[in-house]
mmCIF file of C-alpha atoms in Angstrom:
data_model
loop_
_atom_site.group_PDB
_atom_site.id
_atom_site.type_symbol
_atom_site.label_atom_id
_atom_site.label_comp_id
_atom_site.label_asym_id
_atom_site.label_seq_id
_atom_site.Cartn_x
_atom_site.Cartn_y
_atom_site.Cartn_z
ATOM 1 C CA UNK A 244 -75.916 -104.685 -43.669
ATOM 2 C CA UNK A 245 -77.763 -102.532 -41.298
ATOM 3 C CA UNK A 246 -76.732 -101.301 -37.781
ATOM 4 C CA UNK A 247 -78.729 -99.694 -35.337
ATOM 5 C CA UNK A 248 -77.532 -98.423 -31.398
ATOM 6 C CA UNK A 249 -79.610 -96.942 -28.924
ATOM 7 C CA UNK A 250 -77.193 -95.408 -26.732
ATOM 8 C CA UNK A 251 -77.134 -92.678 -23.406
ATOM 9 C CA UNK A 252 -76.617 -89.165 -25.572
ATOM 10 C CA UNK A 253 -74.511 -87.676 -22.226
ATOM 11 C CA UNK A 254 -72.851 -90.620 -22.122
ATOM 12 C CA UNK A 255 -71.317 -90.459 -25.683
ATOM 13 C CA UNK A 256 -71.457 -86.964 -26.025
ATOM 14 C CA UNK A 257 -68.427 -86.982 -23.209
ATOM 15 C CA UNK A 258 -66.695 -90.147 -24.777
ATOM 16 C CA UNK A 259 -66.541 -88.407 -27.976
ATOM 17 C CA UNK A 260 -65.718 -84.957 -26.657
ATOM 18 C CA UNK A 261 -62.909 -86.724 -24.981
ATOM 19 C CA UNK A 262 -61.751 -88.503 -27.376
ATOM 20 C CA UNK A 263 -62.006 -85.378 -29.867
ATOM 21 C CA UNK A 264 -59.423 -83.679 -27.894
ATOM 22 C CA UNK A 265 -56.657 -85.568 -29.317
ATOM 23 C CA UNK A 266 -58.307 -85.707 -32.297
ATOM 24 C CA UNK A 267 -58.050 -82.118 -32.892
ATOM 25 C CA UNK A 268 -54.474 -82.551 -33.746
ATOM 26 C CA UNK A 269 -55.299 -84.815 -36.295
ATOM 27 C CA UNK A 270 -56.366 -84.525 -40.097
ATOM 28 C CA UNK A 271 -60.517 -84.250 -39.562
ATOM 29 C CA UNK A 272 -60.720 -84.554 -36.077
ATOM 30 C CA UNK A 273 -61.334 -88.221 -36.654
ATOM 31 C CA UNK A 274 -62.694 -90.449 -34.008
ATOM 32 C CA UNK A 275 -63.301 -94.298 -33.999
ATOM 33 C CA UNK A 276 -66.094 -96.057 -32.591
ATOM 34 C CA UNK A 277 -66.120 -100.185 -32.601
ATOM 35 C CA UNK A 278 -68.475 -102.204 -31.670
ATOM 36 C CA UNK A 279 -66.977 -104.927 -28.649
ATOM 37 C CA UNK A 280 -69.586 -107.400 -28.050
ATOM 38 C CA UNK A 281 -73.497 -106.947 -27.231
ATOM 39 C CA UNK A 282 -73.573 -104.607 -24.686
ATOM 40 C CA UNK A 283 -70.161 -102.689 -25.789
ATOM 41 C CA UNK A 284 -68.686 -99.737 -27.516
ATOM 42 C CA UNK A 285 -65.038 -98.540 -27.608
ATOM 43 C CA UNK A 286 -64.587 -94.950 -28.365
ATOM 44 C CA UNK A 287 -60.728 -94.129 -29.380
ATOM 45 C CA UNK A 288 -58.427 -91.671 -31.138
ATOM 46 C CA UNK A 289 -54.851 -90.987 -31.444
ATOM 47 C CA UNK A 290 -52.199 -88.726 -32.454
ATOM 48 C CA UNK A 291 -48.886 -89.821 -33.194
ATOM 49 C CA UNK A 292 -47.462 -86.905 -31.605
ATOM 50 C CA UNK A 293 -49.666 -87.218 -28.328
ATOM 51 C CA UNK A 294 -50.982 -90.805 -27.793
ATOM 52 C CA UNK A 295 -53.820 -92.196 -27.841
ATOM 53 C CA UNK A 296 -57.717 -92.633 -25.833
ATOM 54 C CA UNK A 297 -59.944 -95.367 -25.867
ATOM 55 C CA UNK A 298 -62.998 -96.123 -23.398
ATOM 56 C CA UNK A 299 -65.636 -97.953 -23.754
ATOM 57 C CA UNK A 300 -69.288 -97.390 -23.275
ATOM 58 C CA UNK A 301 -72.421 -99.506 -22.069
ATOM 59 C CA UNK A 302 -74.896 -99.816 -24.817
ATOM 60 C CA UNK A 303 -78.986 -99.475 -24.073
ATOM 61 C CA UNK A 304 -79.604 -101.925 -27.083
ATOM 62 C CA UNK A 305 -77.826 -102.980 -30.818
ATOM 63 C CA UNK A 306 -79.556 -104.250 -33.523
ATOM 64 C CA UNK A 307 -78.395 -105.387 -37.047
ATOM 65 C CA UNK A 308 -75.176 -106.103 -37.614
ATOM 66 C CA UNK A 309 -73.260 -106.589 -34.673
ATOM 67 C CA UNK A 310 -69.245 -105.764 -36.418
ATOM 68 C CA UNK A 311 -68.730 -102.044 -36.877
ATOM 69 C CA UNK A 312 -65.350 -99.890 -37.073
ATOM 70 C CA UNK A 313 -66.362 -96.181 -38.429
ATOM 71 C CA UNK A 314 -64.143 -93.293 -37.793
ATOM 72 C CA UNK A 315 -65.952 -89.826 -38.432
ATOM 73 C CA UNK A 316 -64.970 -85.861 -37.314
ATOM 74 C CA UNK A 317 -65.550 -85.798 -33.560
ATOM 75 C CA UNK A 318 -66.648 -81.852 -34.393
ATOM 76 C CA UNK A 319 -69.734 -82.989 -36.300
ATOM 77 C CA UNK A 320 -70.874 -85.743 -33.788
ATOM 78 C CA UNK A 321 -70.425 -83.326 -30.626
ATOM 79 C CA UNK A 322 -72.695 -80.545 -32.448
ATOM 80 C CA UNK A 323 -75.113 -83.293 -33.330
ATOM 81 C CA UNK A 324 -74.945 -84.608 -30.055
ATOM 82 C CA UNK A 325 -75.589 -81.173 -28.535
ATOM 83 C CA UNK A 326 -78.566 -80.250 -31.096
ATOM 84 C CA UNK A 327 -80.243 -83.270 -29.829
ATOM 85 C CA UNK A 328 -82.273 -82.984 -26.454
ATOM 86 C CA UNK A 329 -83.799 -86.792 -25.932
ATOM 87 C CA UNK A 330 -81.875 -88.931 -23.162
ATOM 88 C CA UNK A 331 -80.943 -91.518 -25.561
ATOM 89 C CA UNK A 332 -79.996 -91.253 -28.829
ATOM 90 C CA UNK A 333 -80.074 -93.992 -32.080
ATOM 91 C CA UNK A 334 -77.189 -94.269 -34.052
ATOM 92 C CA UNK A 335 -78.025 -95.629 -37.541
#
């Protein structure tokens, strides 16, 4: 299976950064990103300590697979994120 998101890089550049926040008192800084429906994204993250974040996100387009739970180091995406200076961004 394949998945492929064209998404708004400010838009999830501040939904991860957000999200990273609590994230950064967890092992890897993980954050989660799931794929709702069509159109939709949740961005979430938690702490046992703290509590937890989730928003979701307007997609600009999904192709593929359409069911998708990753978690990855917020840290990573953010510089990535950063690096990158298009308006929209394709996650693969």
């Amino acid at each position: 299976f394949h998945t492929v998101i064209n998404i708004d890089r400010k838009r999830i550049l501040q939904g991860v950064d957000r999200s990273s926040l609590l994230a950064s008192e967890w092992a890897n800084n993980n954050v989660n990103l799931e794929i709702i429906n069509e159109s939709t994204i949740k961005i979430s993250s938690n702490a046992s300590q703290i509590g937890k974040i989730s928003e979701t996100q307007q997609i600009d387009a999904i192709q593929g697979e359409k069911q998708l739970n990753i978690s990855f180091d917020g840290r990573f995406m953010i510089d990535a994120l950063k690096a990158i200076k298009e308006e929209t961004v394709t996650l693969s």
